[in-house]
Coordinates of C-alpha atoms and ligand atoms in Angstrom, one line a residue:
X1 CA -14.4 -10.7 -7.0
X2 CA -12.7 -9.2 -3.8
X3 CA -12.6 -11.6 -1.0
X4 CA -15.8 -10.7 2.0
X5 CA -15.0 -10.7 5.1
X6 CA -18.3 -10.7 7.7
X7 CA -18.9 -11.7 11.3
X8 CA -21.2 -13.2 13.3
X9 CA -21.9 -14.0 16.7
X10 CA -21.2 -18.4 17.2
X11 CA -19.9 -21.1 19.1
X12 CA -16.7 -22.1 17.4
X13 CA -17.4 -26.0 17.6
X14 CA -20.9 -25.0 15.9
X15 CA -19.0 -23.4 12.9
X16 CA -19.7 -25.4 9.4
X17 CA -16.4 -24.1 7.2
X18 CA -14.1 -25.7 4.9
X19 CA -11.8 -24.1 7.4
X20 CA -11.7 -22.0 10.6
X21 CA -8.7 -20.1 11.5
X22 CA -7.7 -20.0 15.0
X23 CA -4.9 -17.4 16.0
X24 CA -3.2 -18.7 19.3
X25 CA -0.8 -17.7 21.8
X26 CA 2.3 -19.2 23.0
X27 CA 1.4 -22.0 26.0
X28 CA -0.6 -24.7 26.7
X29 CA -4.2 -25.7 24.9
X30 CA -6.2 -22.3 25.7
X31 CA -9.5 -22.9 27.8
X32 CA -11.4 -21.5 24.9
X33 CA -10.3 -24.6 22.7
X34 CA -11.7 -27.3 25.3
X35 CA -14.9 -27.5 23.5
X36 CA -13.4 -27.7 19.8
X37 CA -10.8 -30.4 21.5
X38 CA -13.7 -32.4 23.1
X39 CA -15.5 -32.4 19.6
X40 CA -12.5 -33.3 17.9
X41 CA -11.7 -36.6 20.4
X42 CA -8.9 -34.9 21.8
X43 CA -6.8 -34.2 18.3
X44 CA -5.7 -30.1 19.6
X45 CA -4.7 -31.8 23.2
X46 CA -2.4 -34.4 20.8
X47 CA -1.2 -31.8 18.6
X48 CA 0.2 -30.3 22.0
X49 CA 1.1 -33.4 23.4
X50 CA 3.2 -33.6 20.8
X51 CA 5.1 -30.8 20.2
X52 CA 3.9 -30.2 17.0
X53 CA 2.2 -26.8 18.4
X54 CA 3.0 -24.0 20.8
X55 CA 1.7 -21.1 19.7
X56 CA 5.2 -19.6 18.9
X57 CA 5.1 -16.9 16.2
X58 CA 4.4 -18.1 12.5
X59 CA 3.4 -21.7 13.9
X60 CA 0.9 -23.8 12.0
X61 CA -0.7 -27.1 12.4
X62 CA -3.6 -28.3 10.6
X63 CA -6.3 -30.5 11.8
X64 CA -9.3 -32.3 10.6
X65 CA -11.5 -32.5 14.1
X66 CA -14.3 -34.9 12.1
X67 CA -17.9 -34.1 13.7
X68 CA -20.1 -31.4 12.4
X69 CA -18.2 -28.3 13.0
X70 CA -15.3 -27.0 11.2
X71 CA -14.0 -29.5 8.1
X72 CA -10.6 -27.9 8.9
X73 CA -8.6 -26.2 11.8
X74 CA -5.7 -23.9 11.4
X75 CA -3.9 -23.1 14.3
X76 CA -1.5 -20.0 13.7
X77 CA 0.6 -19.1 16.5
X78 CA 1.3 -15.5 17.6
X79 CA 4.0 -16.2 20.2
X80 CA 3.3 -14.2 23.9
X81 CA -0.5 -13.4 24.7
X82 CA 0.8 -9.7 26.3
X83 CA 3.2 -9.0 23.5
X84 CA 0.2 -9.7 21.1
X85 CA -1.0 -6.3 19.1
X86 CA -3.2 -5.7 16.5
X87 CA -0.4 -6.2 14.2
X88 CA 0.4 -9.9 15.8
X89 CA -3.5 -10.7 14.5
X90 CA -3.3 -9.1 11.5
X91 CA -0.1 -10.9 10.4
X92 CA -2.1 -14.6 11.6
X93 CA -4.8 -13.5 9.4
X94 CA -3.1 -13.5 6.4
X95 CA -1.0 -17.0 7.1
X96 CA -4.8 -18.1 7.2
X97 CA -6.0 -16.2 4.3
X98 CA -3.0 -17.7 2.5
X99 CA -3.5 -21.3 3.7
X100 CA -7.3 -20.7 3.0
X101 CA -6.1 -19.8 -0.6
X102 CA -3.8 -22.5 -1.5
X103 CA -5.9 -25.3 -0.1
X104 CA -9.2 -24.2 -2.3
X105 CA -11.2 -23.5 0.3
X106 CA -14.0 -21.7 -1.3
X107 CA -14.8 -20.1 2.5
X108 CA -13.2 -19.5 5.7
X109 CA -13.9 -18.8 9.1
X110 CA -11.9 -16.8 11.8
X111 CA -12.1 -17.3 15.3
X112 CA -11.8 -14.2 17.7
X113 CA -10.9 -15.3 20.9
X114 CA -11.0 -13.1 23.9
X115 CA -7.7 -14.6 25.7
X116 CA -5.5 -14.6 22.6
X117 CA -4.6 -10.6 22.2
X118 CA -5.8 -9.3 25.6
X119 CA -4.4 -5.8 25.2
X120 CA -5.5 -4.9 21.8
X121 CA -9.0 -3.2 21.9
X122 CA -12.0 -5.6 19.9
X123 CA -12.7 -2.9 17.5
X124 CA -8.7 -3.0 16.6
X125 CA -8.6 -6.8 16.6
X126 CA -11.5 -7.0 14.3
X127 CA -10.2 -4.2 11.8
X128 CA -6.8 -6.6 11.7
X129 CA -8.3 -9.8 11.3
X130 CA -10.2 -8.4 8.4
X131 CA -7.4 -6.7 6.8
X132 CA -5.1 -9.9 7.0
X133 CA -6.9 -12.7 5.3
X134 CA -8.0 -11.0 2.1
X135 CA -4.3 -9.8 2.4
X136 CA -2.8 -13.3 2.5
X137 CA -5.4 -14.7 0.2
X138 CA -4.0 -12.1 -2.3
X139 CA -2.5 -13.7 -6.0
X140 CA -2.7 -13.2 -9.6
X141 CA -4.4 -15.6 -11.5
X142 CA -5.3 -13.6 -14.3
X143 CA -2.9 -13.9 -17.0
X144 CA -2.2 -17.7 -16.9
X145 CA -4.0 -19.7 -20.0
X146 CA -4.9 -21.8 -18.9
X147 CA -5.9 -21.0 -15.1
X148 CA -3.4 -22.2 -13.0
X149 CA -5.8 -24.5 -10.7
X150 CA -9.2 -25.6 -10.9
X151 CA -9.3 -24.7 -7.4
X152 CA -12.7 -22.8 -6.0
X153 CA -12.1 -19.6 -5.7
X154 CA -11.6 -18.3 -2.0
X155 CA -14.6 -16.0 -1.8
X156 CA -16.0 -15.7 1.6
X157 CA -14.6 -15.4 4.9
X158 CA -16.5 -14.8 8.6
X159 CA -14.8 -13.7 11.8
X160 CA -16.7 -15.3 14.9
X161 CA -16.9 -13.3 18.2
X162 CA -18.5 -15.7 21.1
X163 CA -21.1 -12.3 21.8
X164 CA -22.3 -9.7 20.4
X165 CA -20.0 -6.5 20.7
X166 CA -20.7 -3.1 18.4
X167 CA -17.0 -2.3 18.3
X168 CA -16.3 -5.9 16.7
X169 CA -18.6 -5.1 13.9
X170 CA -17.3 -1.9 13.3
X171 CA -14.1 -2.9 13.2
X172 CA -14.6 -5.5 10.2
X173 CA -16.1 -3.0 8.3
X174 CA -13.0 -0.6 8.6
X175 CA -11.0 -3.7 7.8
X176 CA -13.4 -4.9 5.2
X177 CA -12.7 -1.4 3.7
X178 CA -8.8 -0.9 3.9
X179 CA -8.8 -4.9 2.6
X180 CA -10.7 -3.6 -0.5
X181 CA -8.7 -1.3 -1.0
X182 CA -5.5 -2.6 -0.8
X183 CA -6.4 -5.5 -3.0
X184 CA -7.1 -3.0 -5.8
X185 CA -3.7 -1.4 -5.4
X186 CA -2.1 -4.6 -5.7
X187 CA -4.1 -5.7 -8.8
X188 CA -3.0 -2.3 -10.1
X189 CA 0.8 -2.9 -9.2
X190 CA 0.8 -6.3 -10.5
X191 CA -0.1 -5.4 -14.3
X192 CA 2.4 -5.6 -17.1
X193 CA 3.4 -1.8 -18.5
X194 CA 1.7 -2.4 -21.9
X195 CA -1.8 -3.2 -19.8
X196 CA -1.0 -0.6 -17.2
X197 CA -0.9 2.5 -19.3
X198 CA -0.9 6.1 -17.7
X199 CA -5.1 5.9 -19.8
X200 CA -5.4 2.6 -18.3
X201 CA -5.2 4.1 -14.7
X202 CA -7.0 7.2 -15.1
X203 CA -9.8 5.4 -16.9
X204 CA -9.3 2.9 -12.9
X205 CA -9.5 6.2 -11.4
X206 CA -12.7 7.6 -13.0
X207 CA -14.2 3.4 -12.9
X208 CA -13.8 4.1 -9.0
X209 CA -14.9 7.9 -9.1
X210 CA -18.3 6.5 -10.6
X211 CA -19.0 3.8 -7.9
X212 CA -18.1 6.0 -4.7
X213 CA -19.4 9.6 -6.2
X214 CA -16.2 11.5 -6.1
X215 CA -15.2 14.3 -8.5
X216 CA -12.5 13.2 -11.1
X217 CA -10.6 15.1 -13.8
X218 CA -8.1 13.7 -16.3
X219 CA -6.0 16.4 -17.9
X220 CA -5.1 15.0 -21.0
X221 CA -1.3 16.2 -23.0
X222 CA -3.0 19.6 -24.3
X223 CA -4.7 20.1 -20.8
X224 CA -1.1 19.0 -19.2
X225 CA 1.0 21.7 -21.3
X226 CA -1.6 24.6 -21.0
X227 CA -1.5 23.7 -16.9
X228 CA 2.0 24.6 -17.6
X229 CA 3.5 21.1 -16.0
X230 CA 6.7 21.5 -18.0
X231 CA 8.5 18.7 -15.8
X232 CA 6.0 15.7 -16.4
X233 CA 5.9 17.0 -20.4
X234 CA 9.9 16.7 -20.3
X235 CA 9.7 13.0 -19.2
X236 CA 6.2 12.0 -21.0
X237 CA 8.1 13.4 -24.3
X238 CA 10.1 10.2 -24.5
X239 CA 7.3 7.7 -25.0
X240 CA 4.6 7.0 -27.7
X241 CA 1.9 7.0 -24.9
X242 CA 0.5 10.1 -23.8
X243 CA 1.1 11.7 -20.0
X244 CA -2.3 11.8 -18.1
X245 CA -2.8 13.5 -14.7
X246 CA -5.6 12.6 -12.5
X247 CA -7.4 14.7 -10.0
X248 CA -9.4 12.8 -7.1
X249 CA -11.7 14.4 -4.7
X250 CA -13.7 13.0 -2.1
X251 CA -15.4 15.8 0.2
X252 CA -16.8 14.2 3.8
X253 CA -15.9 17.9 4.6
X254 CA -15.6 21.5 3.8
X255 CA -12.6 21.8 6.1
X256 CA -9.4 22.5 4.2
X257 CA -8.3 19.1 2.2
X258 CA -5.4 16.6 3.0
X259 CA -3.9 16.0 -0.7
X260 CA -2.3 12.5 -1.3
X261 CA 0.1 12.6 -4.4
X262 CA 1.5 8.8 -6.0
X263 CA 4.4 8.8 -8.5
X264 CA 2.6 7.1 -11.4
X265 CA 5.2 6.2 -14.0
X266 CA 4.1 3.0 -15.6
X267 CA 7.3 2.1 -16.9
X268 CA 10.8 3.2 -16.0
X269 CA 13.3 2.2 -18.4
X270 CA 15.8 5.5 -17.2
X271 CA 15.2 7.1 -20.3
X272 CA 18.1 7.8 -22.1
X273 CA 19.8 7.5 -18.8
X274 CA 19.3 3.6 -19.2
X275 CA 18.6 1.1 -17.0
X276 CA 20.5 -1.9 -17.3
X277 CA 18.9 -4.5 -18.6
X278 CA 18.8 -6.6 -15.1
X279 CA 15.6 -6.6 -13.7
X280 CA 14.2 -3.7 -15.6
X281 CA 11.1 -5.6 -15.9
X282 CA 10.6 -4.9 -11.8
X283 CA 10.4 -1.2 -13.4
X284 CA 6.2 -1.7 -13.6
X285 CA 5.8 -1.3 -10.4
X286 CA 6.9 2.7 -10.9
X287 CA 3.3 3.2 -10.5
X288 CA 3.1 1.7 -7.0
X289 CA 2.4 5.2 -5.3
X290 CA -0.2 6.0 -7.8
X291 CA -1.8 2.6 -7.4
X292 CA -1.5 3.7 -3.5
X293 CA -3.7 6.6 -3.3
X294 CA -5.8 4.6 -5.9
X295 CA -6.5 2.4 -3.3
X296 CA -6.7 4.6 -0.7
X297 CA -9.9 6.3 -2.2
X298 CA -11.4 2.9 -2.8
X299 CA -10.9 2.6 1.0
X300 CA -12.8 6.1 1.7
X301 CA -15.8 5.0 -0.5
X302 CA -16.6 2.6 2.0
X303 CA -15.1 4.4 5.2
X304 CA -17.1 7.8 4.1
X305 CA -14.9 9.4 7.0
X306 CA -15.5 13.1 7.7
X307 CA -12.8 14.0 5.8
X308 CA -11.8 16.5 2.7
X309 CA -9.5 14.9 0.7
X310 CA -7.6 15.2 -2.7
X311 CA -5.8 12.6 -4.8
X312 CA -3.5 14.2 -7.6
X313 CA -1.7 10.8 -10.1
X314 CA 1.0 12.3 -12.6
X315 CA 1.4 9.1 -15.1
X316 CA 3.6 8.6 -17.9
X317 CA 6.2 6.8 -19.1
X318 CA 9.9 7.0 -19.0
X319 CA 11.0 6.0 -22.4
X320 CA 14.4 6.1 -24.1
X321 CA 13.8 7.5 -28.0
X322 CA 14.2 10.6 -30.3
X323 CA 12.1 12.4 -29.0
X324 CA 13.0 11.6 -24.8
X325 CA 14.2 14.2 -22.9
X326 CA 18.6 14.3 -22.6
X327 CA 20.6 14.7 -19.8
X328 CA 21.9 18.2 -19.7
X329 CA 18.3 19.5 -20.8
X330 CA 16.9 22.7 -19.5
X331 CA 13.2 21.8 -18.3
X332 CA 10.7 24.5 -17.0
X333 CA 8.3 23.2 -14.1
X334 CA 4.5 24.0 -13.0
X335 CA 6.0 26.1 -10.4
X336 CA 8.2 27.7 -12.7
X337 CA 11.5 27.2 -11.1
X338 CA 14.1 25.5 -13.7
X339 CA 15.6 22.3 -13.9
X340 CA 18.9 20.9 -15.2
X341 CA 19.0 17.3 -16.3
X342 CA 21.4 15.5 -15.4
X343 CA 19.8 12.0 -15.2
X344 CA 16.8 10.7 -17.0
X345 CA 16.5 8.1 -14.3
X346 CA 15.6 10.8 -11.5
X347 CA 12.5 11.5 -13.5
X348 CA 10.0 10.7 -10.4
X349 CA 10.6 13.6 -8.2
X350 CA 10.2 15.7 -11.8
X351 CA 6.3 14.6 -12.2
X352 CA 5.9 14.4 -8.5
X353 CA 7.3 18.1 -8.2
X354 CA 4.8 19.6 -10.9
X355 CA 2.1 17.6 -9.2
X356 CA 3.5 19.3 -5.6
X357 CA 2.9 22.8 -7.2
X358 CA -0.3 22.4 -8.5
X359 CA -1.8 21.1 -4.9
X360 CA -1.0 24.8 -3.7
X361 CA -4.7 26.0 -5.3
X362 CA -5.9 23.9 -2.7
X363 CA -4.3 25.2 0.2
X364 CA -3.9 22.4 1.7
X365 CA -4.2 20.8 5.5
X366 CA -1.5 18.4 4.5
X367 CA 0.3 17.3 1.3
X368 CA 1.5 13.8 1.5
X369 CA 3.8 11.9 -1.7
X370 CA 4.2 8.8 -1.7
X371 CA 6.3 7.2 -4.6
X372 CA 8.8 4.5 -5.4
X373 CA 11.5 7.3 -5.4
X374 CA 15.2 6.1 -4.9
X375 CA 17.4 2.5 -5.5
X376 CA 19.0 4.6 -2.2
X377 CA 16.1 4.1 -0.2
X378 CA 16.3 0.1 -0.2
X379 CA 19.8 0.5 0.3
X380 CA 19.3 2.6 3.7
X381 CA 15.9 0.5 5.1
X382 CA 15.6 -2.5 2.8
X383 CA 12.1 -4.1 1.9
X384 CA 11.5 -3.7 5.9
X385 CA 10.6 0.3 6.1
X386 CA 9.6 3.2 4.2
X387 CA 11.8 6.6 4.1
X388 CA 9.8 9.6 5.3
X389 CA 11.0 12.8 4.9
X390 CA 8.8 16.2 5.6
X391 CA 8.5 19.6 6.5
X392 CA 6.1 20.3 9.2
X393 CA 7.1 17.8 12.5
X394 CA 3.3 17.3 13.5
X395 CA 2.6 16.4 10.4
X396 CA 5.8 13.7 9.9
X397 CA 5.1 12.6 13.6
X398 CA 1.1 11.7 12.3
X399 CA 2.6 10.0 9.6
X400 CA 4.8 7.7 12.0
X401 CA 2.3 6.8 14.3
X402 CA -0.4 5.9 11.3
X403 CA 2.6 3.9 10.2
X404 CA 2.6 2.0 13.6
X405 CA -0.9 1.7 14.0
X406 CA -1.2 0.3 10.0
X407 CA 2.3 -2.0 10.6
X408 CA 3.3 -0.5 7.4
X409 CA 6.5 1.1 8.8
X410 CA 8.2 4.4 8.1
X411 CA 11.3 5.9 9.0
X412 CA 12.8 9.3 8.9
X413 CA 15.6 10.6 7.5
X414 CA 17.1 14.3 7.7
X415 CA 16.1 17.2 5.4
X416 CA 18.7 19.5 6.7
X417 CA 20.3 22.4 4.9
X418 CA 23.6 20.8 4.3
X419 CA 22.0 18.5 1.7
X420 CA 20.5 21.1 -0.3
X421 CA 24.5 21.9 -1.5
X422 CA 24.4 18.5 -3.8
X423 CA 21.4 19.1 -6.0
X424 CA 22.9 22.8 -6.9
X425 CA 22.8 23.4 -10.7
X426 CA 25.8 25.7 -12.6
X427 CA 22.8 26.9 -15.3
X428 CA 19.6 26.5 -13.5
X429 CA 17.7 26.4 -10.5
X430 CA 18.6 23.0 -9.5
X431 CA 19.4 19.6 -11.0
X432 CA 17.4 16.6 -10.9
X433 CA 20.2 14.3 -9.1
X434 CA 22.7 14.9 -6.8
X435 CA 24.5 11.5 -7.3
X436 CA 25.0 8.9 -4.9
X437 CA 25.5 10.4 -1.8
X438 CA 22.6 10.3 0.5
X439 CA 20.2 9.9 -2.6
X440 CA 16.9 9.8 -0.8
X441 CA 17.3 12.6 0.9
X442 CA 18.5 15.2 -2.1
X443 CA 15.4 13.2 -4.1
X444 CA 13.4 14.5 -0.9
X445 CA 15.1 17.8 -1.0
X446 CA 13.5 18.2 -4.8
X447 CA 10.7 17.6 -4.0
X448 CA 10.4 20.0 -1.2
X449 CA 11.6 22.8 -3.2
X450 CA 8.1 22.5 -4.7
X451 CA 5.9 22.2 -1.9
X452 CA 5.7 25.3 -0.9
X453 CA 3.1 26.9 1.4
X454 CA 1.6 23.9 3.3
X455 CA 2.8 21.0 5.7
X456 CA 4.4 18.4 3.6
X457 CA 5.6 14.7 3.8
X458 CA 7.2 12.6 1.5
X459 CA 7.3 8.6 1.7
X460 CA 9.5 6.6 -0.4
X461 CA 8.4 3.0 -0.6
X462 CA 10.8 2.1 -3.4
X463 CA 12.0 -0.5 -1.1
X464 CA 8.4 -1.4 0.6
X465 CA 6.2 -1.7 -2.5
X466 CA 7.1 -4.9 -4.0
X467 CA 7.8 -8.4 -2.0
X468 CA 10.8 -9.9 -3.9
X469 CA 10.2 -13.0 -2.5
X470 CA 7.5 -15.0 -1.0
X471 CA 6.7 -14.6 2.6
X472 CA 4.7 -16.2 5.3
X473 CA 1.8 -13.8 4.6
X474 CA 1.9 -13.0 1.3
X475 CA 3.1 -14.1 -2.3
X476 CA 6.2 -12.5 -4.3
X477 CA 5.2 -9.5 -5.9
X478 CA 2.8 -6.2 -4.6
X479 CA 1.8 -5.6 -1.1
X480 CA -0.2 -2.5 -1.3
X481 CA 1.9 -0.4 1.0
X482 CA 0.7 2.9 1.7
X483 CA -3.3 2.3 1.5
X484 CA -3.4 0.7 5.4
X485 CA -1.0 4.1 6.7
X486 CA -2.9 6.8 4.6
X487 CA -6.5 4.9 5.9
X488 CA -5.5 5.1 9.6
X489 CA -3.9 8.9 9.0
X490 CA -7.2 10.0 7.8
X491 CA -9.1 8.1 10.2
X492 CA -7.2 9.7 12.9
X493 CA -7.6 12.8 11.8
X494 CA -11.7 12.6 12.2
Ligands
LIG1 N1 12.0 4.2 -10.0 C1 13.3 4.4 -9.7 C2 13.6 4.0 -8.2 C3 14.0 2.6 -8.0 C4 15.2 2.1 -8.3 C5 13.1 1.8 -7.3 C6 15.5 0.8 -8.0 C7 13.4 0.5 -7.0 C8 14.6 0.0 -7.4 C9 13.7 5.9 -9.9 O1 13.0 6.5 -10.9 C10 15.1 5.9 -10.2 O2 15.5 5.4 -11.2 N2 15.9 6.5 -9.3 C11 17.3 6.6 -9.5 C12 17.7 8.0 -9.2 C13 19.2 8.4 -9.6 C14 19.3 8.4 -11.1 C15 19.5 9.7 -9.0 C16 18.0 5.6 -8.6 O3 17.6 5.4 -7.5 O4 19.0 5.0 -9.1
LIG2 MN1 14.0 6.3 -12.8
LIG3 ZN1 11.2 5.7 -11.4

């Protein structure tokens, strides 16, 4: 069950929780904590006393205040009160969402308080605190036998505003929303390859179609080959599984769509191009951008924004056998330009460019890929940003600033001419790598040889998609980029 986030309108000392979460700024014991001090003999004046607490960024102390209030109290600090921004809440969200997790709390509570984030509008603060603790409550459990911990499962959590306010309310439900959604992109990323089959996502995709009452279609391999997608046929031919391509449409307009592409290759094992063997198993999460846009219409079922948009998913594998694709192989494309081989690996930007062709029909607003494109992209901007590459600069700027608004951050790199040179094929049209030399960017420059005819942006989150380690706000493994930036893009766009 995905975590709930509600609010409601309550003296903090009056709160009965297993825990309440109190984001706080750098300083001395905030006026608004008096009351919860009083109640609690004096134990947040002593935590101050003693150093253990000053609000500085990432801080925690936790406190059992006795009376008939909260059980527990989680300070989180968030460093200056003016520097605070709805980021700065969203990020001591999910420390409490975490904490909430690990202790067992089955509920949790999270106090709003008026002083602690002065410059970020309610609404916004809201929308954060309700993204961040189902996003720090986020882990696996599933596949341990048997369960890990007989721990309650953290189910329920209420944000408490000290009055009533419209724009607070609204704000959870956007966060509620973008929270959902990026937990089922996550539970997507997470699954093992021989779960997480190109059917097993398009059968996700039509599961979520259903609830929310959007128009699917799967094009099966026959459907695939008589759409002519010669590229994602060339790289599907490898594996025993079948290639599936899904079609998403949610219409909150009539308005020319925005289409949202995700690289959906379930496994990558390079293909005859191998991967070595050293972490090839992190090669699951090839589907992270299809689990993205995934996510991102779970998000618009509940937004219902008055927006037209289109998901397309291109899923297969990438599998090494007698039948897989060879370097030096002459593949057609949906667009019908050719394309020479030279590396089974680069097999993303082949589905993602047959994918880019076929959004054309739509004549799309916007076309925006995102997929977990390039090793080169984690070189350049590590785990810390996205790479975002594009062809219309309105278009790349809106992507930017939904990345700043979302904290899920993107930067860009050059499409110029000059790299074109590298991908340049002696027998065909192209080839599919250009070799190490600025190997984003020529995977970008692909990719934009078949979107043609619209504005287009490209977001590799090769480096973003996957937390190799654990964090202060969220376990190792997915993190759901993508669904919190392509939310707040179409949200700005209403
Ligand atoms: N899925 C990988 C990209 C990747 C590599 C993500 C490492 C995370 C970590 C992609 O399909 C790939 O293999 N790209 C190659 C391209 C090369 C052969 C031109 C790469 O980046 O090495
Ligand atoms: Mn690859
Ligand atoms: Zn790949």
């Amino acid at each position: 069950m995905p975590l709930v986030v509600t609010h409601r309108v309550a003296d903090i000392v009056a709160v009965k929780t297993p825990l309440l979460i109190i984001p706080v700024a750098k300083g001395a014991l905030p006026p608004s904590l008096a009351a919860l001090d009083r109640i609690s003999e004096g134990a947040l004046g002593r935590c101050w006393a003693a150093g253990d607490f000053t609000g500085v960024k990432d801080e925690t102390a936790l406190l059992y205040p006795g009376g008939n209030g909260p059980e527990r109290v989680l300070l989180v600090g968030i460093g200056d009160a003016d520097q605070a921004s709805a980021a700065t809440l969203r990020r001591a969200a999910a420390i409490g969402g975490k904490k909430a997790r690990s202790l067992g709390a089955p509920a949790a509570a999270v106090a709003y308080l008026r002083d602690v984030a002065p410059r970020v509008p309610t609404g916004r603060a809201a929308q954060s605190l309700a993204e961040g603790v189902p996003f720090g409550a986020w882990h696996f459990p599933d596949l341990k036998r048997p369960p890990e911990s007989p721990k309650p499962a953290f189910e329920r959590c209420e944000l408490i505003i000290d009055a009533a306010d419209a724009e607070f309310g609204a704000g959870v439900t956007r966060g509620n929303a973008i929270g959902a959604g990026q937990a089922l992109t996550r539970g997507l990323q997470v699954l093992p390859s021989n779960t997480c089959t190109p059917e097993f996502v398009a059968a996700r995709a039509r599961e979520i179609a259903a609830r929310h009452g959007f128009t699917v279609t799967v094009l099966d391999r026959a459907a695939i080959a008589k759409a002519g997608m010669q590229a994602l046929l060339a790289v599907a031919q490898g594996s025993a599984l079948e290639p599936r391509f899904v079609i998403l449409e949610y219409r909150g307009s009539t308005a020319a769509p925005v289409v949202l592409v995700g690289k959906g290759v379930t496994f990558d094992t390079g293909g005859i191009s191998i991967k070595p063997a050293q972490s090839m198993e992190d090669m699951k999460f090839d589907m992270s951008g299809a689990a993205a846009v995934l996510g991102t219409f779970e998000a618009l079922g509940a937004l219902k924004p008055n927006q037209h948009v289109i998901g397309l998913i291109p899923l297969c594998e990438n599998m090494p056998s007698g039948t897989a694709y060879k370097p030096g192989d002459v593949v057609g494309s949906h667009l019908g330009k050719t394309i020479e081989v030279v590396n089974t690996d680069a097999e993303g930007r082949l589905i993602l460019a047959d994918a880019l062709s076929w959004a054309r029909q739509y004549t799309p607003a916007a076309v925006i890929d995102c997929a977990t494109l390039t090793g080169a992209i984690v070189v350049g901007l590590g785990h810390t940003a996205s790479g975002l590459m594009g062809t219309d600069q309105a278009l790349v700027r809106a992507v930017l600033a939904a990345g700043e608004a979302a904290d899920e951050r993107v930067w860009e790199l050059p499409l110029w001419d000059d790299y074109r040179e590298l991908i340049k094929s002696d027998i065909a049209d192209m080839k599919n790598s250009g070799g190490r030399a600025a190997g984003s960017i020529t995977a970008g420059w692909f990719l934009k040889e078949f979107a043609e005819g619209y504005p287009w942006a490209h977001v590799d989150i090769a480096g973003t998609a996957y937390a190799d380690r654990e964090t202060p706000t969220q376990v190792k493994g997915p993190t759901g980029v993508m669904v919190r930036l392509f939310a707040e893009f179409l949200l700005a766009r209403t």
